[in-house]
Coordinates of C-alpha atoms and ligand atoms in Angstrom, one line a residue:
Chain I
M6 CA 87.9 78.7 69.6
I7 CA 85.9 77.0 72.3
R8 CA 85.4 73.4 72.6
F9 CA 83.6 71.3 75.3
D10 CA 84.2 67.8 75.8
N11 CA 81.7 66.1 78.2
V12 CA 82.1 68.8 80.9
S13 CA 79.9 68.3 83.9
K14 CA 79.9 71.1 86.6
R15 CA 78.8 70.4 90.2
Y16 CA 78.8 73.2 92.7
P17 CA 80.2 72.5 95.8
G18 CA 76.6 72.3 97.6
G19 CA 76.2 69.3 95.2
F20 CA 74.0 71.0 92.6
E21 CA 74.6 69.8 89.2
A22 CA 74.9 72.8 86.8
L23 CA 75.9 71.2 83.7
G24 CA 75.8 67.7 82.6
N25 CA 77.8 66.0 80.0
V26 CA 77.9 69.2 77.8
S27 CA 79.8 68.7 74.4
F28 CA 80.2 71.5 71.8
Q29 CA 82.4 73.3 69.5
L30 CA 82.3 77.0 68.6
E31 CA 84.7 77.9 66.0
R32 CA 87.2 80.7 65.6
G33 CA 85.4 83.8 64.6
A34 CA 82.0 82.4 65.0
Q35 CA 79.1 84.1 66.7
A36 CA 76.7 82.2 68.7
F37 CA 73.8 82.6 71.1
L38 CA 73.6 80.6 74.5
T39 CA 70.0 80.5 75.9
G40 CA 68.1 78.7 78.3
H41 CA 65.7 79.2 81.2
S42 CA 66.9 80.9 84.4
G43 CA 69.2 78.4 86.3
A44 CA 69.7 76.5 83.0
G45 CA 73.4 76.8 83.5
K46 CA 74.4 79.7 80.9
S47 CA 76.5 81.7 83.4
T48 CA 78.2 78.7 84.7
L49 CA 79.0 77.6 81.1
L50 CA 80.5 81.0 80.2
K51 CA 82.3 80.9 83.5
L52 CA 84.1 77.4 82.7
V53 CA 85.7 79.1 79.7
A54 CA 87.2 81.9 81.6
M55 CA 88.1 79.5 84.3
I56 CA 86.3 81.4 86.8
E57 CA 84.8 77.8 87.7
R58 CA 86.6 74.7 87.1
P59 CA 84.8 71.7 85.5
T60 CA 84.1 69.0 87.8
R61 CA 84.5 66.4 84.9
G62 CA 85.5 66.7 81.1
Q63 CA 87.8 69.2 79.4
V64 CA 87.4 72.7 78.3
F65 CA 89.4 74.0 75.2
V66 CA 89.9 77.7 74.5
D67 CA 92.1 78.7 71.6
G68 CA 93.6 75.3 71.3
Q69 CA 94.8 75.1 75.0
N70 CA 93.3 72.8 77.3
V71 CA 92.3 75.5 80.0
S72 CA 90.8 72.7 82.6
R73 CA 94.6 71.6 83.0
L74 CA 95.7 75.4 83.5
S75 CA 97.8 76.1 86.4
R76 CA 96.6 79.2 88.7
R77 CA 99.3 81.1 87.7
R78 CA 98.5 81.0 83.9
I79 CA 94.9 81.8 84.4
P80 CA 95.3 85.5 84.2
F81 CA 96.8 85.3 80.7
L82 CA 94.0 83.1 79.7
R83 CA 91.5 85.9 80.9
R84 CA 93.5 88.7 79.0
K85 CA 92.4 86.8 75.7
I86 CA 88.8 86.8 76.7
G87 CA 86.5 90.0 77.1
F88 CA 83.8 89.2 79.6
I89 CA 80.4 90.9 79.9
F90 CA 79.2 89.9 83.3
Q91 CA 75.7 89.5 84.4
N92 CA 76.2 91.7 87.2
H93 CA 78.7 94.1 85.7
H94 CA 81.6 93.9 88.4
L95 CA 82.4 97.5 87.9
L96 CA 84.5 99.5 90.5
F97 CA 82.5 101.9 92.1
D98 CA 85.3 104.0 93.6
R99 CA 86.7 104.4 90.0
T100 CA 85.7 106.5 87.3
V101 CA 84.2 105.5 84.1
F102 CA 87.2 106.1 82.2
D103 CA 89.5 104.3 85.2
N104 CA 87.1 101.2 85.1
V105 CA 87.4 100.7 81.3
A106 CA 91.2 101.6 81.3
L107 CA 91.7 98.6 84.0
P108 CA 92.2 95.7 81.8
L109 CA 94.9 97.8 79.6
I110 CA 96.8 98.8 82.9
I111 CA 96.6 95.2 84.0
A112 CA 98.1 94.2 80.7
G113 CA 100.8 97.0 80.8
Y114 CA 100.1 99.1 77.9
R115 CA 101.8 102.7 77.6
H116 CA 100.0 105.8 79.1
Q117 CA 98.9 107.5 75.8
E118 CA 97.8 104.1 74.4
I119 CA 95.3 103.1 77.4
G120 CA 94.0 106.9 77.2
R121 CA 93.4 106.4 73.2
R122 CA 92.0 103.1 73.6
A123 CA 89.6 103.4 76.7
R124 CA 88.2 106.6 75.1
A125 CA 87.5 104.6 71.6
A126 CA 85.7 101.7 73.7
L127 CA 83.6 104.3 75.3
D128 CA 82.7 106.2 72.3
K129 CA 81.6 102.8 70.7
V130 CA 79.0 102.3 73.5
G131 CA 78.0 106.0 73.4
L132 CA 79.3 107.0 76.9
L133 CA 82.6 109.3 76.1
S134 CA 80.8 112.2 77.7
K135 CA 80.3 110.5 81.0
E136 CA 84.0 109.2 81.2
R137 CA 84.8 111.4 84.4
L138 CA 81.5 110.0 86.2
Y139 CA 81.5 107.5 88.8
P140 CA 79.4 104.3 87.9
I141 CA 77.1 104.9 90.9
T142 CA 75.7 108.0 89.0
L143 CA 75.0 105.9 86.0
S144 CA 71.6 104.2 84.9
G145 CA 71.6 100.2 84.9
G146 CA 71.8 100.4 81.3
E147 CA 74.8 102.8 81.2
Q148 CA 76.7 100.7 83.7
Q149 CA 75.8 97.6 81.6
R150 CA 77.6 99.6 78.8
V151 CA 80.6 100.5 80.4
G152 CA 81.0 96.8 81.4
I153 CA 80.8 96.2 77.6
A154 CA 83.4 98.8 77.0
R155 CA 85.8 97.2 79.4
A156 CA 85.4 94.0 77.8
V157 CA 86.3 95.1 74.4
V158 CA 88.9 97.7 75.1
N159 CA 91.7 94.9 75.0
K160 CA 90.5 93.6 71.7
P161 CA 90.3 90.3 72.9
L162 CA 90.1 87.1 70.7
L163 CA 86.6 85.8 72.3
L164 CA 84.1 87.8 74.0
L165 CA 81.8 86.3 76.3
A166 CA 78.7 88.3 77.3
D167 CA 76.3 87.2 80.2
E168 CA 73.1 89.2 79.6
P169 CA 74.5 92.1 78.0
T170 CA 71.1 93.6 77.0
G171 CA 69.4 92.6 80.2
N172 CA 68.8 96.4 81.2
L173 CA 68.7 98.0 77.9
D174 CA 65.6 99.1 75.9
P175 CA 65.0 97.3 72.6
E176 CA 67.1 100.1 70.7
L177 CA 69.6 100.0 72.6
S178 CA 69.8 96.3 72.6
R179 CA 70.1 96.4 68.9
E180 CA 72.7 99.0 68.8
I181 CA 74.8 96.7 71.2
M182 CA 74.0 93.6 69.4
N183 CA 75.2 95.6 66.2
L184 CA 78.5 96.5 68.0
F185 CA 79.1 92.8 68.8
A186 CA 78.4 91.9 65.0
L187 CA 81.1 94.6 64.2
F188 CA 83.8 93.0 66.5
N189 CA 82.5 89.7 64.9
Q190 CA 83.3 91.1 61.7
V191 CA 87.1 91.7 62.6
G192 CA 87.4 88.3 63.7
V193 CA 86.3 88.1 67.1
T194 CA 84.7 85.0 68.3
V195 CA 81.4 86.0 70.2
L196 CA 79.2 84.2 72.5
I197 CA 76.3 85.5 74.1
A198 CA 74.1 84.3 76.8
S199 CA 70.6 85.7 76.7
H200 CA 67.0 85.3 77.4
D201 CA 65.8 87.7 74.6
I202 CA 64.1 85.2 72.4
A203 CA 63.0 88.0 70.2
L204 CA 66.4 89.2 69.8
I205 CA 67.9 86.0 69.1
E206 CA 65.4 85.4 66.5
Q207 CA 66.1 88.6 64.5
L208 CA 69.7 87.7 64.3
N209 CA 70.6 84.6 62.0
H210 CA 73.2 82.9 64.5
P211 CA 73.7 79.7 65.8
V212 CA 72.0 79.0 69.2
I213 CA 72.9 76.6 71.9
T214 CA 70.2 75.7 74.0
L215 CA 70.7 74.4 77.6
D216 CA 67.9 73.1 79.9
H217 CA 68.7 72.2 83.4
G218 CA 72.2 72.0 82.4
H219 CA 72.0 69.6 79.3
L220 CA 72.4 70.7 75.8
L221 CA 69.2 70.6 73.8
N222 CA 70.5 70.9 70.4
P223 CA 73.7 69.0 70.4
A224 CA 73.8 68.6 66.8
G225 CA 73.6 72.2 66.1
L226 CA 77.0 73.5 66.6
S227 CA 79.4 70.3 66.7
A228 CA 81.8 70.3 64.0
Chain A
M68 CA 106.1 87.2 79.7
N69 CA 107.6 83.8 78.9
H70 CA 103.8 82.6 78.7
A71 CA 102.9 85.5 76.6
R72 CA 105.7 84.3 74.1
S73 CA 104.7 80.8 74.1
N74 CA 101.1 81.8 73.2
R75 CA 102.4 83.8 70.4
R76 CA 103.3 80.7 68.7
R77 CA 99.7 79.6 68.9
S78 CA 98.3 83.0 67.6
P79 CA 100.7 84.9 65.9
H80 CA 98.5 87.6 65.0
H81 CA 97.2 88.7 68.3
W82 CA 100.6 88.4 70.2
S83 CA 102.7 90.2 67.8
Q84 CA 100.9 93.3 69.6
S85 CA 102.3 92.0 73.0
L86 CA 105.5 92.0 71.7
R87 CA 105.5 95.6 70.6
R88 CA 104.5 96.4 74.1
R89 CA 106.9 94.1 75.9
L90 CA 108.1 95.9 78.9
S91 CA 111.4 97.7 78.4
L92 CA 113.1 98.5 82.0
Q93 CA 111.9 102.3 81.8
T94 CA 108.2 101.4 81.5
W95 CA 108.5 98.7 84.3
L96 CA 110.3 101.5 86.5
L97 CA 107.5 104.0 85.2
R98 CA 104.9 101.5 86.4
H99 CA 106.3 100.9 89.8
A100 CA 106.8 104.6 90.2
Q101 CA 102.9 105.0 89.4
V102 CA 101.9 102.3 91.6
A103 CA 104.0 103.6 94.4
F104 CA 102.6 107.0 93.9
D105 CA 99.0 105.7 93.9
S106 CA 99.6 103.9 97.3
L107 CA 100.7 106.8 98.6
G108 CA 97.8 108.9 97.5
R109 CA 95.6 106.1 99.0
L110 CA 97.3 106.5 102.5
Y111 CA 96.7 110.2 102.0
R112 CA 93.0 110.0 101.3
S113 CA 92.6 108.4 104.7
W114 CA 95.5 110.4 106.1
V115 CA 94.0 110.0 109.9
S116 CA 94.2 106.5 110.2
S117 CA 97.4 106.3 107.9
L118 CA 99.1 108.8 110.6
M119 CA 97.9 106.7 113.4
T120 CA 99.3 103.7 112.2
A121 CA 102.6 105.5 111.4
A122 CA 102.5 106.8 114.9
V123 CA 102.4 103.2 116.3
L124 CA 105.2 102.0 114.2
G125 CA 107.1 105.1 115.0
I126 CA 106.8 104.7 118.8
A127 CA 107.9 100.9 118.3
L128 CA 110.9 102.1 116.1
A129 CA 111.6 105.1 118.3
M130 CA 112.4 102.9 121.5
P131 CA 115.2 100.8 120.1
A132 CA 116.5 103.7 118.0
S133 CA 116.7 106.2 121.0
M134 CA 118.0 103.3 123.4
Y135 CA 120.8 102.6 120.7
L136 CA 121.4 106.4 120.8
L137 CA 121.5 106.6 124.6
L138 CA 124.1 103.7 124.7
D139 CA 125.8 105.5 121.9
N140 CA 126.2 108.6 124.2
L141 CA 127.3 106.5 127.2
D142 CA 130.0 104.9 125.0
R143 CA 131.3 108.3 124.1
L144 CA 131.0 109.5 127.7
S145 CA 133.2 106.5 129.0
G146 CA 135.5 107.0 125.8
S147 CA 136.0 110.5 126.9
W148 CA 137.4 109.6 130.3
D149 CA 140.0 107.1 128.7
G150 CA 142.1 110.4 127.9
Q151 CA 142.3 111.0 131.7
A152 CA 142.9 107.5 133.0
S153 CA 145.5 107.6 135.6
L154 CA 147.5 105.2 138.2
S155 CA 147.9 106.1 141.8
V156 CA 151.1 104.3 143.1
F157 CA 151.2 103.9 147.0
L158 CA 154.9 103.0 147.6
K159 CA 155.8 101.0 150.7
A160 CA 156.2 102.7 154.1
G161 CA 159.9 101.8 154.2
V162 CA 160.7 103.6 150.8
S163 CA 162.5 106.8 151.5
E164 CA 161.5 110.3 149.5
D165 CA 165.2 109.9 147.7
A166 CA 164.5 106.2 146.8
A167 CA 161.2 107.4 145.5
R168 CA 162.6 110.4 143.3
T169 CA 165.1 107.8 141.7
L170 CA 162.1 105.3 141.1
A171 CA 160.2 108.3 139.4
N172 CA 163.0 109.3 137.2
K173 CA 163.2 105.8 136.1
V174 CA 159.7 104.9 135.2
G175 CA 159.1 108.3 133.7
N176 CA 161.6 107.1 131.0
W177 CA 159.4 104.0 130.2
P178 CA 157.5 104.7 126.9
E179 CA 154.0 104.2 127.8
I180 CA 154.5 107.0 130.6
A181 CA 153.4 110.6 129.7
A182 CA 154.0 112.3 133.2
V183 CA 155.0 111.4 136.5
T184 CA 154.1 113.4 139.8
L185 CA 155.7 112.6 143.0
I186 CA 153.7 113.7 146.5
T187 CA 155.6 113.6 149.3
P188 CA 154.1 112.5 152.8
A189 CA 154.2 115.9 153.7
E190 CA 152.5 117.3 150.7
A191 CA 150.1 114.8 150.9
L192 CA 149.4 115.5 154.5
E193 CA 149.1 119.2 153.8
E194 CA 146.7 118.5 151.4
F195 CA 144.5 116.1 153.5
G196 CA 144.4 118.5 156.0
Q197 CA 143.2 121.3 154.2
H198 CA 140.4 119.2 152.5
S199 CA 139.1 117.2 155.1
G200 CA 139.7 119.2 158.2
F201 CA 141.6 116.5 159.9
A202 CA 144.7 118.8 160.2
D203 CA 144.6 118.7 164.1
V204 CA 143.9 114.9 164.3
L205 CA 146.9 114.6 161.9
G206 CA 149.0 117.1 163.8
A207 CA 148.5 115.2 167.2
L208 CA 150.3 112.2 165.7
D209 CA 153.8 112.3 166.1
K210 CA 154.9 110.7 163.0
N211 CA 153.4 111.4 159.5
P212 CA 151.6 108.1 158.2
L213 CA 151.3 108.8 154.8
P214 CA 153.5 107.0 152.1
V215 CA 155.0 108.5 149.1
V216 CA 152.8 108.5 146.2
L217 CA 153.5 108.5 142.5
L218 CA 150.7 109.8 140.3
V219 CA 151.4 108.4 136.8
T220 CA 149.6 109.5 133.6
P221 CA 149.9 107.4 130.7
G222 CA 151.1 108.4 127.4
P223 CA 148.3 109.3 124.3
G224 CA 148.5 105.6 123.1
Y225 CA 148.5 104.0 126.4
S226 CA 145.2 105.4 128.1
D227 CA 142.7 102.9 126.8
A228 CA 141.5 100.3 129.5
L229 CA 143.8 97.4 128.1
S230 CA 147.0 99.4 128.1
A231 CA 146.3 101.0 131.6
G232 CA 145.7 97.5 133.0
K233 CA 148.8 96.5 131.5
L234 CA 150.5 99.6 133.1
Q235 CA 149.1 98.7 136.6
E236 CA 150.5 95.0 136.5
K237 CA 154.0 96.6 135.6
F238 CA 153.8 98.7 138.7
R239 CA 152.4 96.0 140.9
A240 CA 155.7 94.1 140.2
L241 CA 157.9 96.8 141.3
A242 CA 159.5 96.0 144.8
E243 CA 158.7 99.3 146.0
T244 CA 155.0 99.2 145.3
E245 CA 152.3 99.0 148.1
L246 CA 149.5 99.5 146.1
A247 CA 148.7 100.4 142.3
Q248 CA 145.3 101.9 141.9
L249 CA 143.8 102.1 138.5
D250 CA 141.4 105.2 138.2
L251 CA 140.0 103.5 135.1
E252 CA 138.2 100.7 136.9
W253 CA 134.5 102.5 137.1
V254 CA 134.8 103.1 133.3
Q255 CA 135.7 99.5 133.0
R256 CA 132.6 98.6 134.9
L257 CA 130.7 101.0 133.0
A258 CA 131.9 99.2 129.5
A259 CA 130.9 96.1 131.1
M260 CA 127.4 97.2 131.8
L261 CA 127.1 99.1 128.7
D262 CA 127.6 95.4 126.9
I263 CA 125.0 93.8 128.9
A264 CA 122.6 96.9 127.9
R265 CA 123.5 96.3 124.2
R266 CA 122.3 92.5 124.7
G267 CA 119.4 93.4 126.3
I268 CA 118.6 96.1 123.6
E269 CA 119.2 93.8 120.8
V270 CA 116.3 91.5 122.3
I271 CA 114.0 94.5 122.7
S272 CA 114.8 95.4 119.3
A273 CA 113.8 92.1 117.9
L274 CA 110.6 92.2 119.8
L275 CA 109.8 95.5 118.7
A276 CA 110.4 94.7 115.2
L277 CA 108.2 91.8 115.5
A278 CA 105.5 94.2 116.9
V279 CA 106.2 96.3 113.5
L280 CA 105.4 93.5 111.4
L281 CA 102.4 92.3 113.0
V282 CA 101.2 96.0 112.8
V283 CA 101.8 96.7 109.3
G284 CA 100.7 92.9 108.6
N285 CA 97.2 93.6 110.3
T286 CA 96.9 97.0 108.6
I287 CA 97.4 95.5 105.1
R288 CA 95.0 92.6 105.9
L289 CA 92.5 94.9 106.9
E290 CA 93.0 97.2 103.6
I291 CA 93.0 93.5 101.8
Q292 CA 89.4 93.1 103.1
N293 CA 88.3 96.6 102.3
R294 CA 89.1 96.2 98.6
R295 CA 88.0 92.6 98.3
E296 CA 85.7 93.6 95.5
E297 CA 88.4 95.4 93.6
I298 CA 90.6 92.4 94.1
V299 CA 87.8 90.2 92.6
V300 CA 87.3 92.2 89.7
T301 CA 90.7 92.7 88.7
K302 CA 91.4 88.8 89.1
L303 CA 88.3 88.5 86.6
I304 CA 89.9 90.9 83.7
G305 CA 93.3 89.0 84.0
A306 CA 95.2 90.6 86.6
T307 CA 98.2 88.4 88.0
N308 CA 98.9 87.8 91.6
S309 CA 101.8 90.1 91.4
F310 CA 100.0 93.2 89.9
I311 CA 97.4 92.8 92.5
R312 CA 100.0 92.4 95.4
R313 CA 102.2 95.3 94.4
P314 CA 100.1 98.3 95.7
F315 CA 99.7 96.4 99.1
L316 CA 103.5 96.2 99.0
Y317 CA 104.0 99.9 98.5
S318 CA 101.5 100.5 101.0
G319 CA 103.6 98.3 103.5
I320 CA 106.7 100.2 102.7
W321 CA 105.2 103.8 102.9
Y322 CA 104.1 102.5 106.5
G323 CA 107.3 101.6 107.4
V324 CA 108.9 104.9 105.8
F325 CA 106.5 107.3 107.7
G326 CA 107.1 104.9 110.9
A327 CA 110.7 105.7 110.5
G328 CA 110.0 109.3 109.7
V329 CA 107.8 109.8 112.9
A330 CA 110.5 107.7 115.0
W331 CA 113.0 110.3 114.0
L332 CA 111.0 113.0 115.0
M333 CA 110.3 111.4 118.4
V334 CA 114.0 110.8 119.3
E335 CA 115.1 114.2 118.2
I336 CA 112.6 115.9 120.1
S337 CA 113.2 114.1 123.3
F338 CA 116.9 114.4 122.9
W339 CA 116.3 118.0 122.4
L340 CA 114.5 118.2 125.7
L341 CA 117.2 116.3 127.3
T342 CA 120.1 118.3 126.2
G343 CA 119.6 121.4 128.4
P344 CA 119.6 119.5 131.7
V345 CA 122.8 117.3 130.3
Q346 CA 124.7 120.1 129.4
Q347 CA 124.2 121.6 133.1
L348 CA 125.0 118.3 134.3
T349 CA 128.2 117.7 132.7
G350 CA 129.1 121.6 132.9
L351 CA 129.3 120.8 136.9
Y352 CA 132.1 118.1 135.9
Q353 CA 133.7 120.5 133.8
S354 CA 133.3 118.3 130.9
N355 CA 133.0 119.1 127.2
F356 CA 130.6 116.3 126.6
T357 CA 127.7 117.3 124.6
L358 CA 124.6 115.0 123.7
Q359 CA 124.8 113.7 120.5
T360 CA 121.8 113.4 118.1
L361 CA 120.8 110.8 115.5
P362 CA 123.7 110.4 113.5
L363 CA 123.3 109.7 109.6
Q364 CA 124.3 106.1 110.2
L365 CA 121.7 105.5 112.6
L366 CA 119.0 107.4 110.6
L367 CA 119.6 105.5 107.5
M368 CA 119.3 102.2 109.6
L369 CA 116.1 103.5 111.3
L370 CA 114.9 104.1 107.6
G371 CA 116.1 101.0 106.4
S372 CA 114.8 98.6 109.1
G373 CA 111.5 100.4 108.7
T374 CA 111.1 100.2 104.9
I375 CA 112.2 96.2 105.2
L376 CA 109.9 95.8 107.9
G377 CA 106.9 97.4 106.4
L378 CA 107.7 95.5 103.0
L379 CA 108.0 92.1 105.0
G380 CA 105.2 92.7 107.1
S381 CA 102.5 93.6 104.0
W382 CA 104.1 90.7 102.1
L383 CA 103.3 88.3 104.9
A384 CA 99.8 89.7 105.0
V385 CA 99.5 89.5 101.2
G386 CA 100.7 86.1 100.9
R387 CA 98.2 84.7 103.5
H388 CA 95.2 86.5 102.5
L389 CA 95.4 87.6 98.6
S390 CA 95.3 83.9 97.4
A391 CA 92.2 83.2 99.3
I392 CA 90.2 85.7 97.5
E393 CA 89.1 84.2 94.3
P394 CA 86.3 85.2 92.0
T395 CA 83.0 83.0 91.4
Ligands
LIG413 N1 78.4 79.3 93.0 C1 77.4 78.5 93.2 N2 77.1 77.7 94.1 C2 76.2 76.6 93.9 N3 75.3 76.8 93.2 C3 75.2 77.8 92.1 C4 76.5 78.7 92.0 N4 76.1 79.3 90.9 C5 75.2 78.8 90.1 N5 74.7 77.9 90.9 C6 73.5 77.1 90.6 O1 73.6 76.5 89.2 C7 72.4 76.5 88.4 C8 73.0 77.3 87.0 O2 73.3 78.6 87.4 P1 73.6 79.6 86.3 O3 74.1 81.0 87.1 O4 74.7 79.0 85.3 O5 72.4 79.8 85.6 P2 71.9 81.0 84.2 O6 71.6 79.9 83.4 O7 73.0 81.9 84.1 O8 70.7 81.5 85.0 P3 70.2 83.0 84.8 O9 69.4 83.2 83.5 O10 69.3 83.4 86.0 O11 71.4 83.9 84.9 C9 71.4 77.5 89.1 O12 70.4 76.5 89.6 C10 72.2 78.1 90.4 O13 71.6 77.7 91.9
LIG414 MG1 73.2 83.7 84.5

């Protein structure tokens, strides 16, 4: 589902966030992405969704060389991906429901379908009762769960989560991880960037470890 | 949509869903109506600034509209004089009254002439004396110096400026004619002036259209800046440029429509204020001329140009500023 071929990313300032990274994540797999702060986890996820473009190397998603994708086609790549952002990226002038419904509106679903799916997603993260509230009135953890609901509402092929449990207590973290596992069971490929070593060790999934932009365990995941 | 179909080949399971929700025309229209309505709601929520923008656009649109309307009225005014075009033919001093009468009978048969009135020197003298108080002076003359005059009224099909001019030429060619004076000349001059004014209004209209374009463009630019975060987020979750563009384009259209509405109100009110004085003035001239307010055609033109300029202005702003916003 995801393949990196000798990918390097150098930011405009000249800082090399990723150096020569190669790995492959099979369709339907679930893996963790870990590493110290600044190791390049977010950068790697952004390269998958073409939020950033690689400086060198090639990125394949769903068999498609996305590093060659024209700007016009990037939206359609992103619709295949549910992205849970480290900084939520919620719209604060819209209700929780409207935030979650946004990917469905973008994709052009019918009105009734939007309501049904958005509520189902909110129900999964336990926020159905707060659908009419504005994100600003929610706790950090609740905002994060709105972000998660928005990422999964579109039933994406691929779920990318950047620190999805950063603001959650251990119990909620486990619940969210169970939710991801549930998606994984129905065929969604899941890649989770996380610091939470304890949580990662509880779950028996492959781990990609980054250190200063370099892969520490290249053998671990390569096909 | 093409793209979606090409992807379906790669992952048939996922994209079969997209096939099911492929847009029919009806849902497409529905979605556009929804976006249009949302944009309207957004304008309503900040109605003070929306109203101010609409007022600025209204003034810019009202100016050419009222000038056209003024021109239209002047046109009709000069047109309404056409029916009363007349020709005064002064005959040579040597032409006797009898000869003049024969001539009057002859030209009275011309197809382009409705009526000929002969004014004898004696009649003319009397009328002249009555009106000017020169009776005594004229009485002191031993001979009536006034010539015979034929007052010619052209027939219904011949009262426009061109035909009346031809008729004038015809009279000039007669041996008995000293002077053939067309009472239509000022109408022709007015028409020429109106032509110049029309040209001027076209130039001013173009400039004001540019102003509308810039105002809408700038308003939309500010709106894009205000909604920057929203644009970034929607791009992040897969919105196409056309999806993001749509609400801004509708905002531009609404600004144009409301601007045209304000302009219409302004024109109606100012012409309503003018009606009284104009009626008084034309009453003095015993004319039944009435000031015409915005005809439907001009109203539609106003609405159409407002809409198109609004759309164009927002299109320019969106094209310039939207692509600059990319998530990182
Ligand atoms: N837009 C940017 N421009 C320049 N440098 C950047 C940019 N984004 C990230 N970096 C740099 O790239 C490096 C990797 O950043 P990244 O966000 O991928 O780290 P991370 O592993 O996600 O860290 P954290 O765990 O703190 O989120 C950092 O040193 C950061 O300073
Ligand atoms: Mg990060």
